Short mmCIF file of C-alpha atoms in Angstrom, two decimals:
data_model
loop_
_atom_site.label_atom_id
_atom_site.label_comp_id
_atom_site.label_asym_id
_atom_site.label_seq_id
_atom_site.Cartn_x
_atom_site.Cartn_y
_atom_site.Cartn_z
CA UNK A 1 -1.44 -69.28 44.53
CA UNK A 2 1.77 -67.60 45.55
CA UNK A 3 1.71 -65.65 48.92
CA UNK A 4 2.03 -61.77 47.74
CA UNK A 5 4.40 -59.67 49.91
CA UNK A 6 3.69 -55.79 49.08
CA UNK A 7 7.64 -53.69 48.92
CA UNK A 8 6.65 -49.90 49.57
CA UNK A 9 9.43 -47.85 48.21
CA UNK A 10 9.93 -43.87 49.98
CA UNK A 11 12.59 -41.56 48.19
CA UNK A 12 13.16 -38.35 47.48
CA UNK A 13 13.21 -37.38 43.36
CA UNK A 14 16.60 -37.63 42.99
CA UNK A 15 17.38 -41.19 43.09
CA UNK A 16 14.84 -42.09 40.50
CA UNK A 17 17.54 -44.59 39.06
CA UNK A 18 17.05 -46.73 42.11
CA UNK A 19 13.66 -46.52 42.05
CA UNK A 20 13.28 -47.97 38.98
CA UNK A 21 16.37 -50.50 39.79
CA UNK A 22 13.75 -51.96 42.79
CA UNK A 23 11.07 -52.69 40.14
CA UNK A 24 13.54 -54.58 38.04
CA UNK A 25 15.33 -56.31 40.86
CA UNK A 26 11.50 -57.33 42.09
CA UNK A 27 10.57 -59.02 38.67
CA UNK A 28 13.85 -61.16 38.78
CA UNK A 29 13.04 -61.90 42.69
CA UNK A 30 9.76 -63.26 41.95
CA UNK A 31 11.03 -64.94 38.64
CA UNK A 32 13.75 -66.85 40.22
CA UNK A 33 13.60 -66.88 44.13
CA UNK A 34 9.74 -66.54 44.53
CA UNK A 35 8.36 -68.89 42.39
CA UNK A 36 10.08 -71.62 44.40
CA UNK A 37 9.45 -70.58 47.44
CA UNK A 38 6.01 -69.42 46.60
CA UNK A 39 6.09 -65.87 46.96
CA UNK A 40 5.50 -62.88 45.08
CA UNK A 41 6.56 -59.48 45.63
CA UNK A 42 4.26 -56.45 43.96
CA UNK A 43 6.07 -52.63 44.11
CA UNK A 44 4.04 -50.22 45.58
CA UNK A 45 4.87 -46.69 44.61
CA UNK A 46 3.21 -43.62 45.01
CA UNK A 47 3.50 -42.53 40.81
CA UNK A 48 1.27 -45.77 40.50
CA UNK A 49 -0.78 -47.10 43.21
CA UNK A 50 -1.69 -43.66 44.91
CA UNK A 51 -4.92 -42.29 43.58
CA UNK A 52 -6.28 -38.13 43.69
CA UNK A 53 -7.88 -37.33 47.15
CA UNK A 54 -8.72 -34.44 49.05
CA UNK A 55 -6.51 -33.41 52.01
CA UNK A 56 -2.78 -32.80 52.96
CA UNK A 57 -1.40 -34.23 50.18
CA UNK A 58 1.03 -36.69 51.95
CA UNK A 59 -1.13 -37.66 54.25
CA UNK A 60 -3.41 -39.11 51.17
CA UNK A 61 -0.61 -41.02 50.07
CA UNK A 62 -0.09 -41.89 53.37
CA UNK A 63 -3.48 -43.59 53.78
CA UNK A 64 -4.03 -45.02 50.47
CA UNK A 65 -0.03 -46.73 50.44
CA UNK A 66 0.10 -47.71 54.35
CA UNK A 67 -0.13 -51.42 53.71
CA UNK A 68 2.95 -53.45 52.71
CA UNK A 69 5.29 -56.20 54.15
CA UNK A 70 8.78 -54.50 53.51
CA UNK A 71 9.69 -51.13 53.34
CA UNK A 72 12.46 -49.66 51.74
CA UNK A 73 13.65 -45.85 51.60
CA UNK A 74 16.47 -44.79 49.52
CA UNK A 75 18.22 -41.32 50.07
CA UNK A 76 20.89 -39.42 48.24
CA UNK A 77 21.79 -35.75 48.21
CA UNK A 78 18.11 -34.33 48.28
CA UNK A 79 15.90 -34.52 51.46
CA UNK A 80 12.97 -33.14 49.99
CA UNK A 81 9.99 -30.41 50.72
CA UNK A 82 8.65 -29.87 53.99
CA UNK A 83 5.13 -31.74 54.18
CA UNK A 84 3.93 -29.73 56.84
CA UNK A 85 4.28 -32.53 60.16
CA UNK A 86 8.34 -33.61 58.11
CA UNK A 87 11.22 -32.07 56.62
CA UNK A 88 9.80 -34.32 53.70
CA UNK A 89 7.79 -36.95 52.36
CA UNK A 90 10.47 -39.02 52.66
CA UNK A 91 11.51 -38.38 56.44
CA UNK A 92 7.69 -39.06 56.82
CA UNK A 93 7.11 -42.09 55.58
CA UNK A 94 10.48 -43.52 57.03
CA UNK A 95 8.91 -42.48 60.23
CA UNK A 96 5.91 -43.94 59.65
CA UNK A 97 7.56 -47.14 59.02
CA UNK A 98 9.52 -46.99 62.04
CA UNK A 99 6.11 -46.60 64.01
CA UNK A 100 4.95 -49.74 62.21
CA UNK A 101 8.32 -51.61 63.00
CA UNK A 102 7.48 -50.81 66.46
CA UNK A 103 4.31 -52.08 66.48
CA UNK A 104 4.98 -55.09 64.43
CA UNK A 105 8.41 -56.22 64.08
CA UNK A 106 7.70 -58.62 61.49
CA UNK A 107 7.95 -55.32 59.13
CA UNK A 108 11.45 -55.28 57.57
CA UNK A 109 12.62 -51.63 57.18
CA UNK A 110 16.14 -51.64 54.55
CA UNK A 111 17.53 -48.28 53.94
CA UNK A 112 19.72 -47.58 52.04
CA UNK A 113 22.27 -43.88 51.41
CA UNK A 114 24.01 -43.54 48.46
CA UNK A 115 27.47 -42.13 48.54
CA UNK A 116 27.71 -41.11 44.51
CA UNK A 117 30.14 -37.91 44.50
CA UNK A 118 28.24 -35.06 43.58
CA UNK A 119 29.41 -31.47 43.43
CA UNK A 120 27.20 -29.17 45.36
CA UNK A 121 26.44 -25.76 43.27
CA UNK A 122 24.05 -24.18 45.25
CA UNK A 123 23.41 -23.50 49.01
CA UNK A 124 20.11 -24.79 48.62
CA UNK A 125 22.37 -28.24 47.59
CA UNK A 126 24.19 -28.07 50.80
CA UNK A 127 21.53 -27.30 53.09
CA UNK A 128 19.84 -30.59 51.18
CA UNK A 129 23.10 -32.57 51.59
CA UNK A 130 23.24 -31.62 55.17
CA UNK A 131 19.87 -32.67 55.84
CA UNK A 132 20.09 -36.48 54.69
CA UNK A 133 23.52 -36.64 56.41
CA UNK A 134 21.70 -35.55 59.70
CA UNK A 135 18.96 -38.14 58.83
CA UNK A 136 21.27 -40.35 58.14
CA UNK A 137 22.83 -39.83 61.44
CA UNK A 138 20.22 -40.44 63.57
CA UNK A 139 18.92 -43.57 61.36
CA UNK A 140 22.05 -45.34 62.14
CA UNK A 141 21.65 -45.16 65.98
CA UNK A 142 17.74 -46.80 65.48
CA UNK A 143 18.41 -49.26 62.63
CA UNK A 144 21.02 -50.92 60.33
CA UNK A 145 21.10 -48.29 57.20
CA UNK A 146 23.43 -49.64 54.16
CA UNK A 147 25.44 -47.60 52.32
CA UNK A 148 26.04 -48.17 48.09
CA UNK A 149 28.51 -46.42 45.94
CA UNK A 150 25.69 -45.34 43.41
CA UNK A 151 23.34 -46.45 40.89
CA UNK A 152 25.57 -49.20 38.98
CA UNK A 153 25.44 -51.37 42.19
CA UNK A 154 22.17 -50.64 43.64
CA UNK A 155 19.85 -53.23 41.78
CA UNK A 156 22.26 -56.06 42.68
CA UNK A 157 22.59 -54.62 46.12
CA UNK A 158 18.46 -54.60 46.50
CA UNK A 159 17.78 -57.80 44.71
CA UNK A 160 20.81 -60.03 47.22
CA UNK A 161 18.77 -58.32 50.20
CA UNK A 162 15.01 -59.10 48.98
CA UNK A 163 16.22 -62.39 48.71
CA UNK A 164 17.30 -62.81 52.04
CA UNK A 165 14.87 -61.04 53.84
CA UNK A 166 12.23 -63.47 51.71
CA UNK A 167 14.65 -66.71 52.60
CA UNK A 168 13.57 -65.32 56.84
CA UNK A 169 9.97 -64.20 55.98
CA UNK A 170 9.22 -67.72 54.27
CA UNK A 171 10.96 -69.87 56.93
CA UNK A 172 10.17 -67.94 60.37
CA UNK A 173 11.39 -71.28 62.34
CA UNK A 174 14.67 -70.86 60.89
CA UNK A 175 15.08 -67.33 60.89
CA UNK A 176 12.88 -65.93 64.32
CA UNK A 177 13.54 -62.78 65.86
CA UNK A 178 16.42 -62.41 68.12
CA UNK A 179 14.21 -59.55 70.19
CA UNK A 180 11.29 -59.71 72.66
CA UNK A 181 10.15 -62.70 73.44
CA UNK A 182 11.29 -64.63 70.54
CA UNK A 183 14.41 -65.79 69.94
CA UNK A 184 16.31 -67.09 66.36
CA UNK A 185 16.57 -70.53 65.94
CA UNK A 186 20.25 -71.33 66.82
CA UNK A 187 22.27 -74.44 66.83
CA UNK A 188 24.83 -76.01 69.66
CA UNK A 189 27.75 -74.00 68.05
CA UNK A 190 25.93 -70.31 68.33
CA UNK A 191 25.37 -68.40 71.03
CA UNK A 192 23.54 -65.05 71.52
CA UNK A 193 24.92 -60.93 71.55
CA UNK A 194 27.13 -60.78 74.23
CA UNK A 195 28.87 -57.31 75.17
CA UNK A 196 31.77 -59.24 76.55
CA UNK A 197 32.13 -60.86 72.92
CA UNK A 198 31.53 -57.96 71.50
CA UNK A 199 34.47 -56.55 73.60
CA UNK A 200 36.78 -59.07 72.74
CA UNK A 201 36.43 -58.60 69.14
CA UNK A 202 37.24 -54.86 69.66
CA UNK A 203 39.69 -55.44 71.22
CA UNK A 204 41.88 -57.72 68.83
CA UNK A 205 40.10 -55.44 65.85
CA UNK A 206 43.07 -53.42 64.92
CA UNK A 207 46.01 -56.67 65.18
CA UNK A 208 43.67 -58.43 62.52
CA UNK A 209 45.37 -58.57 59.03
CA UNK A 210 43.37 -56.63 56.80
CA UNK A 211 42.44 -59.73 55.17
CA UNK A 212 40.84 -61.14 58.13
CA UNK A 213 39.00 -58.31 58.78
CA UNK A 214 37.51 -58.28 55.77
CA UNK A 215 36.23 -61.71 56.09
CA UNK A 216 34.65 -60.77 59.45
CA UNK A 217 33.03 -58.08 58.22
CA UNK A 218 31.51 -59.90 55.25
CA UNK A 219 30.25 -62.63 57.24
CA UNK A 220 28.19 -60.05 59.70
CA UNK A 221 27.39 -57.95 57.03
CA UNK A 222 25.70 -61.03 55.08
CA UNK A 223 23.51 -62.44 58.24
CA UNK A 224 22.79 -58.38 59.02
CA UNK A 225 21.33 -58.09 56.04
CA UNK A 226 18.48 -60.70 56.70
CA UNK A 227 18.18 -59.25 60.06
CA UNK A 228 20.40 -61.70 62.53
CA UNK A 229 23.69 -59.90 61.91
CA UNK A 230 26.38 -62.69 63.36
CA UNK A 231 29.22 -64.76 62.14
CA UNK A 232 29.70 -68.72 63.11
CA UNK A 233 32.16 -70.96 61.72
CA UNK A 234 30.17 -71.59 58.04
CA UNK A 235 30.05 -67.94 57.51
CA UNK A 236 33.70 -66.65 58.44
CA UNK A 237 34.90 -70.19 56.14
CA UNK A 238 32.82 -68.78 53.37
CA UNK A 239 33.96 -65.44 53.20
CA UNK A 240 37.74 -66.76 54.03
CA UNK A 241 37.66 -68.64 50.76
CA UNK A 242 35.79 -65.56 48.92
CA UNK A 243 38.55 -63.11 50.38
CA UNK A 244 41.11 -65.61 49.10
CA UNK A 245 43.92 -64.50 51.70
CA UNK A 246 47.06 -66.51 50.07
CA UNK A 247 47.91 -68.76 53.31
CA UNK A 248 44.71 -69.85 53.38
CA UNK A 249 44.37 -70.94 49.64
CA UNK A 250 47.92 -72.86 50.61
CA UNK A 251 45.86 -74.69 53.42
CA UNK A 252 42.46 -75.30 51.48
CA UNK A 253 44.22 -76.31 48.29
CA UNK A 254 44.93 -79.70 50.75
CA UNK A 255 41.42 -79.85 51.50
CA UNK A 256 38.35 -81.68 50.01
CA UNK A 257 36.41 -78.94 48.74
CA UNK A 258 33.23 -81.03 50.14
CA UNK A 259 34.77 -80.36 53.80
CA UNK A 260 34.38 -76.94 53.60
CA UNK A 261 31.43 -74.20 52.23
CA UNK A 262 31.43 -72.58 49.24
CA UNK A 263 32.94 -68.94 49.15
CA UNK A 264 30.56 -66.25 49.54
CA UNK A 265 28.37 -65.73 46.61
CA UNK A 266 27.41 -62.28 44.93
CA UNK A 267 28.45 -58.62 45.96
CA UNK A 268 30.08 -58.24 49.06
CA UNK A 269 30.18 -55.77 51.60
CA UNK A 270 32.96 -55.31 53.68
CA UNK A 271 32.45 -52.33 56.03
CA UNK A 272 33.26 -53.11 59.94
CA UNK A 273 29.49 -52.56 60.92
CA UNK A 274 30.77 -55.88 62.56
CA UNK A 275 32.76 -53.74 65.36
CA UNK A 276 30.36 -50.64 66.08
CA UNK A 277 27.66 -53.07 66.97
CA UNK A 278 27.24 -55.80 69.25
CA UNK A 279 27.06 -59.21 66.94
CA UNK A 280 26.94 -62.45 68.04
CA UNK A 281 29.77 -65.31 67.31
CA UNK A 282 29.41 -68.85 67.33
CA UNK A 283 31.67 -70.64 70.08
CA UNK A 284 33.86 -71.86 67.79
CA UNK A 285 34.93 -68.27 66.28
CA UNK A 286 34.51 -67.06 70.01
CA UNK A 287 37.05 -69.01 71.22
CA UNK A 288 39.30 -69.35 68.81
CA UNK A 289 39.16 -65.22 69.13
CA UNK A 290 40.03 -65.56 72.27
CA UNK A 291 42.96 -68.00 72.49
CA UNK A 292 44.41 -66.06 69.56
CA UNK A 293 44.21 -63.06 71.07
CA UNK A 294 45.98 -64.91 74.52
CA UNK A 295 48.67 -66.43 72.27
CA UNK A 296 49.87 -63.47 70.35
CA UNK A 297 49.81 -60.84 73.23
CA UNK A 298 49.45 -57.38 73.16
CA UNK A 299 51.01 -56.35 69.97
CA UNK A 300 51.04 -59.76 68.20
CA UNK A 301 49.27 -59.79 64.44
CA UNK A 302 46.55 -62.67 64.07
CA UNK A 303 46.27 -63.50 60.68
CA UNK A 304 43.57 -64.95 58.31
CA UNK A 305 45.42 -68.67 58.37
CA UNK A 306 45.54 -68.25 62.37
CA UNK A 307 41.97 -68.54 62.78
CA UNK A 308 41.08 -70.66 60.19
CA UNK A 309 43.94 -73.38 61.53
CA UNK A 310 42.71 -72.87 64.96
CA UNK A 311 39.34 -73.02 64.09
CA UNK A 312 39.93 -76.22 62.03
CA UNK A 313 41.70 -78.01 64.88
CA UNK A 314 40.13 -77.02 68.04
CA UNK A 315 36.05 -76.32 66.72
CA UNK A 316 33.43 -78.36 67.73
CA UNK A 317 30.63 -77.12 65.26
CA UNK A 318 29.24 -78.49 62.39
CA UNK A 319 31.84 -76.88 60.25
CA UNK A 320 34.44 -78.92 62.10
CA UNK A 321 32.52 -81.37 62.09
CA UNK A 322 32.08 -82.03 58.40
CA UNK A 323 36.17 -81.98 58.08
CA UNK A 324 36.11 -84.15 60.31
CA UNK A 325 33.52 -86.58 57.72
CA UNK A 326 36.48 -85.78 55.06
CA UNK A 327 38.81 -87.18 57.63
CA UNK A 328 40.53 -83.48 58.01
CA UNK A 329 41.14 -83.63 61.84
CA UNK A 330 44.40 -82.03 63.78
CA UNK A 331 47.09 -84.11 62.86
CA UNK A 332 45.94 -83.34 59.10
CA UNK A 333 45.70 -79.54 59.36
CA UNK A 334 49.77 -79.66 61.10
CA UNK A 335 51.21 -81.85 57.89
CA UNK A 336 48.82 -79.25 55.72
CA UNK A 337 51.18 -76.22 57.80
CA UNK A 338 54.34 -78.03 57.65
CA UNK A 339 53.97 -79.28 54.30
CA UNK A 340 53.50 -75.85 52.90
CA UNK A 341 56.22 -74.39 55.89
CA UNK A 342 53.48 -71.81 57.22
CA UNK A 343 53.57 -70.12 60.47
CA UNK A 344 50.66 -69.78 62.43
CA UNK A 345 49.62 -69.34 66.37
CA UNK A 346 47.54 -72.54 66.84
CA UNK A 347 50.11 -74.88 65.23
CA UNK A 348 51.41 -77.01 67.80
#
């Protein structure tokens, strides 16, 4: 028998799209990710698990829907009507969940704000509007809230992070908490959030080519949605060849594709969460960061090919490691750069 994980679902009415969207991206979850891993997920929703009762009326569908294993609350342009202890249902059962998160942080919380234009033709609309952006506000400063440019995106948004969040749930050694007392599983390469790191990456933010940033940002933004939001060599290679910055396609093109992993899969997300929080890089990405950011000075530009070059000569990890296998070592990656007359920091 599969193990059944229980998704609670808390929105307002106007996002009814997405609601639906989560019951269709949880029968394709269960149809192709579950059933291997055995799992299955089962929607709970208030329209048809929650049953007539006497009392406050949220607090009925508070006690009859309290039980689940994820939680996910989806906002838009409408907070909702007051319950009598929230500005809505919605704000309550968020803070609900947050209650149980503290608790028990084995219970994922994904939210998610849509930004879909919308043109506000009431002051009843902006007073709405101006309540979820205030939610949204303070959300940010207590959890990781992801944003979505509207319905069209959503389901394939929802479904890539149920799968994730499933891939950690189903294999806690792999994928243990990085607070408390327990710490994530991490290899020689990785190391853990550092405010120093953190720093450095600020730091060198804005003389990244846009390119490069990108491919940061994707490789956070795809470990931060499974709850360990970091980047180590794999990752940044991954969303390097996904980005498909034209120095580096010069430089892979001379590479088994074997030696390296395949580009990022699915939709991508390329906000710079990555520099308004506190990730953690592997040593490899670390240093190269920070030899980069010696060699080109103040002003200097480091570019997509600079870290993957310096990265690809001077790593350690298992990244590096497995060019190594292909017999892709240092003097390989220079006749790679002078065969195709780049110009990058590391190549000496």
């Amino acid at each position: 028998m599969p193990k059944e994980f229980r998704v609670f679902i808390a929105s307002p009415g106007d996002v009814a799209t997405e609601r639906n969207a989560v019951g269709k991206a949880v029968k394709e979850v269960n149809e192709t990710h579950g059933e291997p891993l055995g799992y299955r997920l089962r929607l709970v929703r208030w329209e048809t698990d929650a049953i007539p009762g006497a009392g406050r009326p949220q607090q009925v569908i508070n006690d009859q829907l309290d039980k689940y294993e994820l939680f996910i609350g989806v906002m838009w342009r409408r907070f909702g009507t007051p319950t009598g202890v929230a500005g809505s249902g919605t704000e309550e059962e968020i803070r609900l969940a947050f209650k149980k998160w503290i608790a028990n942080p084995e219970l994922p919380i994904m939210l998610y704000f849509s930004r879909q234009p919308f043109y506000p033709e009431t002051t009843e609309d902006v007073e709405q509007m101006g309540k979820v952006l205030a939610f949204r506000k303070e959300l940010s400063g207590k959890a990781l809230v992801w944003d979505y440019d509207g319905p069209g995106v959503f389901e394939e948004t929802v479904r890539k992070h149920l799968c994730l969040r499933m891939n950690r749930l189903m294999q806690p050694k792999a994928f243990e908490r990085r607070t408390g007392a327990q710490v994530r599983a991490r290899g020689p390469d990785e190391t853990r959030p550092d405010a120093k790191v953190a720093a450095l990456l600020q730091r060198v933010w804005d003389r990244m080519t846009p390119d490069l940033q990108a491919a940061f940002s994707i490789a956070h933004n795809e470990n931060r949605m499974a709850g360990d939001g970091g980047v180590k060599t794999e990752d940044l290679f991954a969303a390097l060849r996904r980005v498909g910055a034209s120095d580096v396609r010069k430089v892979i093109r001379d590479i088994p594709s074997d030696a390296l992993p395949r580009p990022t899969q699915g939709v991508l997300i390329d906000k710079p969460y990555i520099v308004e929080e506190q990730p953690w890089l592997s040593n490899c990405v670390a240093s190269s960061i920070k030899r980069l950011g010696q060699r080109s000075g103040q002003t200097g530009t480091i570019t997509a090919t600079d870290v993957f070059v310096d990265i690809a000569k001077h790593g350690t990890g298992q990244s590096v490691q497995l060019l190594r296998k292909h017999g892709i070592g240092p003097v390989q990656i220079d006749k790679i750069i002078r065969k195709n007359k780049l110009k990058v920091l590391s190549a000496t």
